[in-house]
PDB file of C-alpha atoms in Angstrom:
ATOM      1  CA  UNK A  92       5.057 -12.409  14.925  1.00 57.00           C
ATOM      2  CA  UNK A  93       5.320 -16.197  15.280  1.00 75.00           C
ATOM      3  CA  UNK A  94       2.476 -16.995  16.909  1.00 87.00           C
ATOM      4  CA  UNK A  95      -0.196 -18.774  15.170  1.00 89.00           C
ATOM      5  CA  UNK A  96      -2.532 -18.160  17.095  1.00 91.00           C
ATOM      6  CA  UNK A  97      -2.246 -14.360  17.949  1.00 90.00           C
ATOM      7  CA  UNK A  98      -1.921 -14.009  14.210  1.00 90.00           C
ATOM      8  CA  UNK A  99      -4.915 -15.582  13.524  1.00 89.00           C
ATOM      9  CA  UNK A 100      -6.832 -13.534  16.534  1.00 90.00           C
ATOM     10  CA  UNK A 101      -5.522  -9.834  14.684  1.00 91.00           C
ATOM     11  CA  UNK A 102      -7.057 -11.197  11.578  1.00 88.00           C
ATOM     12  CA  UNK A 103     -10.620 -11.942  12.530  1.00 88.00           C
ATOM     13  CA  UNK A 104     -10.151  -8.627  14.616  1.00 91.00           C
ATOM     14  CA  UNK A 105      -9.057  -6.435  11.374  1.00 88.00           C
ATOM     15  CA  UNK A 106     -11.889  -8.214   9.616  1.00 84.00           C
ATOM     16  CA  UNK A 107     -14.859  -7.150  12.270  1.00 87.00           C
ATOM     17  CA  UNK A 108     -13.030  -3.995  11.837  1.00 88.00           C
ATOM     18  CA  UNK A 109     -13.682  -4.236   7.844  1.00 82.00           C
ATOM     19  CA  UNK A 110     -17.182  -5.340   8.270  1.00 80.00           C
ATOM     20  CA  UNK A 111     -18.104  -2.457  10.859  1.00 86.00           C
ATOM     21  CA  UNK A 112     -16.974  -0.207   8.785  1.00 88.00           C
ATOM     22  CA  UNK A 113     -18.496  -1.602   5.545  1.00 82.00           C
ATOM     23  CA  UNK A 114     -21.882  -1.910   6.881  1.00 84.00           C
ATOM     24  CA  UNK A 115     -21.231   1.868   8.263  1.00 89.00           C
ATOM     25  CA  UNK A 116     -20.801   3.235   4.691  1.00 87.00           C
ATOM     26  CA  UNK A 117     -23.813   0.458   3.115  1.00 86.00           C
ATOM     27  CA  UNK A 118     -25.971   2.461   6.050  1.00 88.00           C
ATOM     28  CA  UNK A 119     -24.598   6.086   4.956  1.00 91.00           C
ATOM     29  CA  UNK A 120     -25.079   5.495   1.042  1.00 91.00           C
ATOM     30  CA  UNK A 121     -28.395   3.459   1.025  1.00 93.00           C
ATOM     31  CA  UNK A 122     -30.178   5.793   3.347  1.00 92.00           C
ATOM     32  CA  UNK A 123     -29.177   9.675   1.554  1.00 92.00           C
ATOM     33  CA  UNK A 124     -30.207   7.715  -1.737  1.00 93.00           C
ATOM     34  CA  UNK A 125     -33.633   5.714  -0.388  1.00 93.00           C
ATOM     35  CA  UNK A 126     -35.161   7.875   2.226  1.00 91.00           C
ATOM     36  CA  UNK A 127     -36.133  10.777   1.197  1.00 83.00           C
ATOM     37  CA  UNK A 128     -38.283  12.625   4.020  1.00 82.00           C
ATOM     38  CA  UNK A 129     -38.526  11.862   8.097  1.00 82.00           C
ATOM     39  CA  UNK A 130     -39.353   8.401   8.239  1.00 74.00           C
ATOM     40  CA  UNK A 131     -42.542   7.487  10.272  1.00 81.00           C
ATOM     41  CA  UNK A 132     -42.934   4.518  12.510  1.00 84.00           C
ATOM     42  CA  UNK A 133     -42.125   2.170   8.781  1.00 88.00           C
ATOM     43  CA  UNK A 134     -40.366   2.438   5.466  1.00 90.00           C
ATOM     44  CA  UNK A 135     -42.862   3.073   2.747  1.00 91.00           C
ATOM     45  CA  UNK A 136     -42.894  -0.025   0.026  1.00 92.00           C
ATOM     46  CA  UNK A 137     -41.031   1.980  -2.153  1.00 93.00           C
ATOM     47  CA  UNK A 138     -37.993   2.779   0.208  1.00 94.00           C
ATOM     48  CA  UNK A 139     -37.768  -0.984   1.548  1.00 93.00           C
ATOM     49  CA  UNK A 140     -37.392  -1.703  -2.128  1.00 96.00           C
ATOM     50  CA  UNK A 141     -34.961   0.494  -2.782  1.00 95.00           C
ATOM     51  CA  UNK A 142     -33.044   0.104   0.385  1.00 94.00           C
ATOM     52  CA  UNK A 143     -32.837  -3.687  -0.472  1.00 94.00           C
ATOM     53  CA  UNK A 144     -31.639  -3.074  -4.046  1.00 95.00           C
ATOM     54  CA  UNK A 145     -28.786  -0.419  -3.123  1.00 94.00           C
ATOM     55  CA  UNK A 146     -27.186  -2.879  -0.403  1.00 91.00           C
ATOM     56  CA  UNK A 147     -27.532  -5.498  -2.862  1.00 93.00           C
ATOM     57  CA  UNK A 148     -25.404  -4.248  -4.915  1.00 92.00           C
ATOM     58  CA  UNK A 149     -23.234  -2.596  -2.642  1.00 87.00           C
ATOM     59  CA  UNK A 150     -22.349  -6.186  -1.458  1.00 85.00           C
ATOM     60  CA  UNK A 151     -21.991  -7.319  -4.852  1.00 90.00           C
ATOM     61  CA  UNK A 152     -19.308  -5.231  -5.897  1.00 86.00           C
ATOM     62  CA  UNK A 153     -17.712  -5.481  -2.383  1.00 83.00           C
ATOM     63  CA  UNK A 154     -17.460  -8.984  -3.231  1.00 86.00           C
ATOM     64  CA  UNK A 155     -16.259  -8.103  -7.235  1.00 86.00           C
ATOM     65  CA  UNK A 156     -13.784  -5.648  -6.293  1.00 84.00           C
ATOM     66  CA  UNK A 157     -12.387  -7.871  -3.296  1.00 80.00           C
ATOM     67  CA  UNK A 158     -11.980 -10.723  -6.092  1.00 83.00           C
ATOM     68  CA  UNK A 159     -10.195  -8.264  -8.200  1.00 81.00           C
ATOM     69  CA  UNK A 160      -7.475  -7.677  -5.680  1.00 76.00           C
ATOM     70  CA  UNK A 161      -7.352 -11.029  -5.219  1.00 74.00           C
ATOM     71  CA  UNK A 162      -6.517 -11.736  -8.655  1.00 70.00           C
ATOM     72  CA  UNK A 163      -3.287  -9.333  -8.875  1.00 61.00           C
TER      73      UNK A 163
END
């Protein structure tokens, strides 16, 4: 492809794409490990805390691991 522009266009496109599907598996992981019964009409304290923590550091080593491949 040598058009600038349409190659710039895919990119941001394949990196919504990347983000959907990141925040897909951050929602997947974070909630089987935090919430542990029906939630009512709020998190308890202790799952708000917990579901901060675990996308925390899912984002952290989403960055690490993207820096990583970056590096080789």
């Amino acid at each position: 492809m040598d058009n600038p522009e349409m190659q710039r266009f895919l990119q941001q496109e394949q990196q919504k794409a990347m983000l959907g599907e990141m925040v897909g598996k951050l929602t997947s992981v974070c909630w089987d490990k935090c919430i542990t019964s029906t939630p009512g009409s709020k998190f308890s304290s202790g799952e708000t805390t917990c579901l901060t923590n675990c996308a925390q550091r899912y984002l952290d080593m989403s960055v690490l691991i993207a820096k990583r491949f970056e590096m080789q």
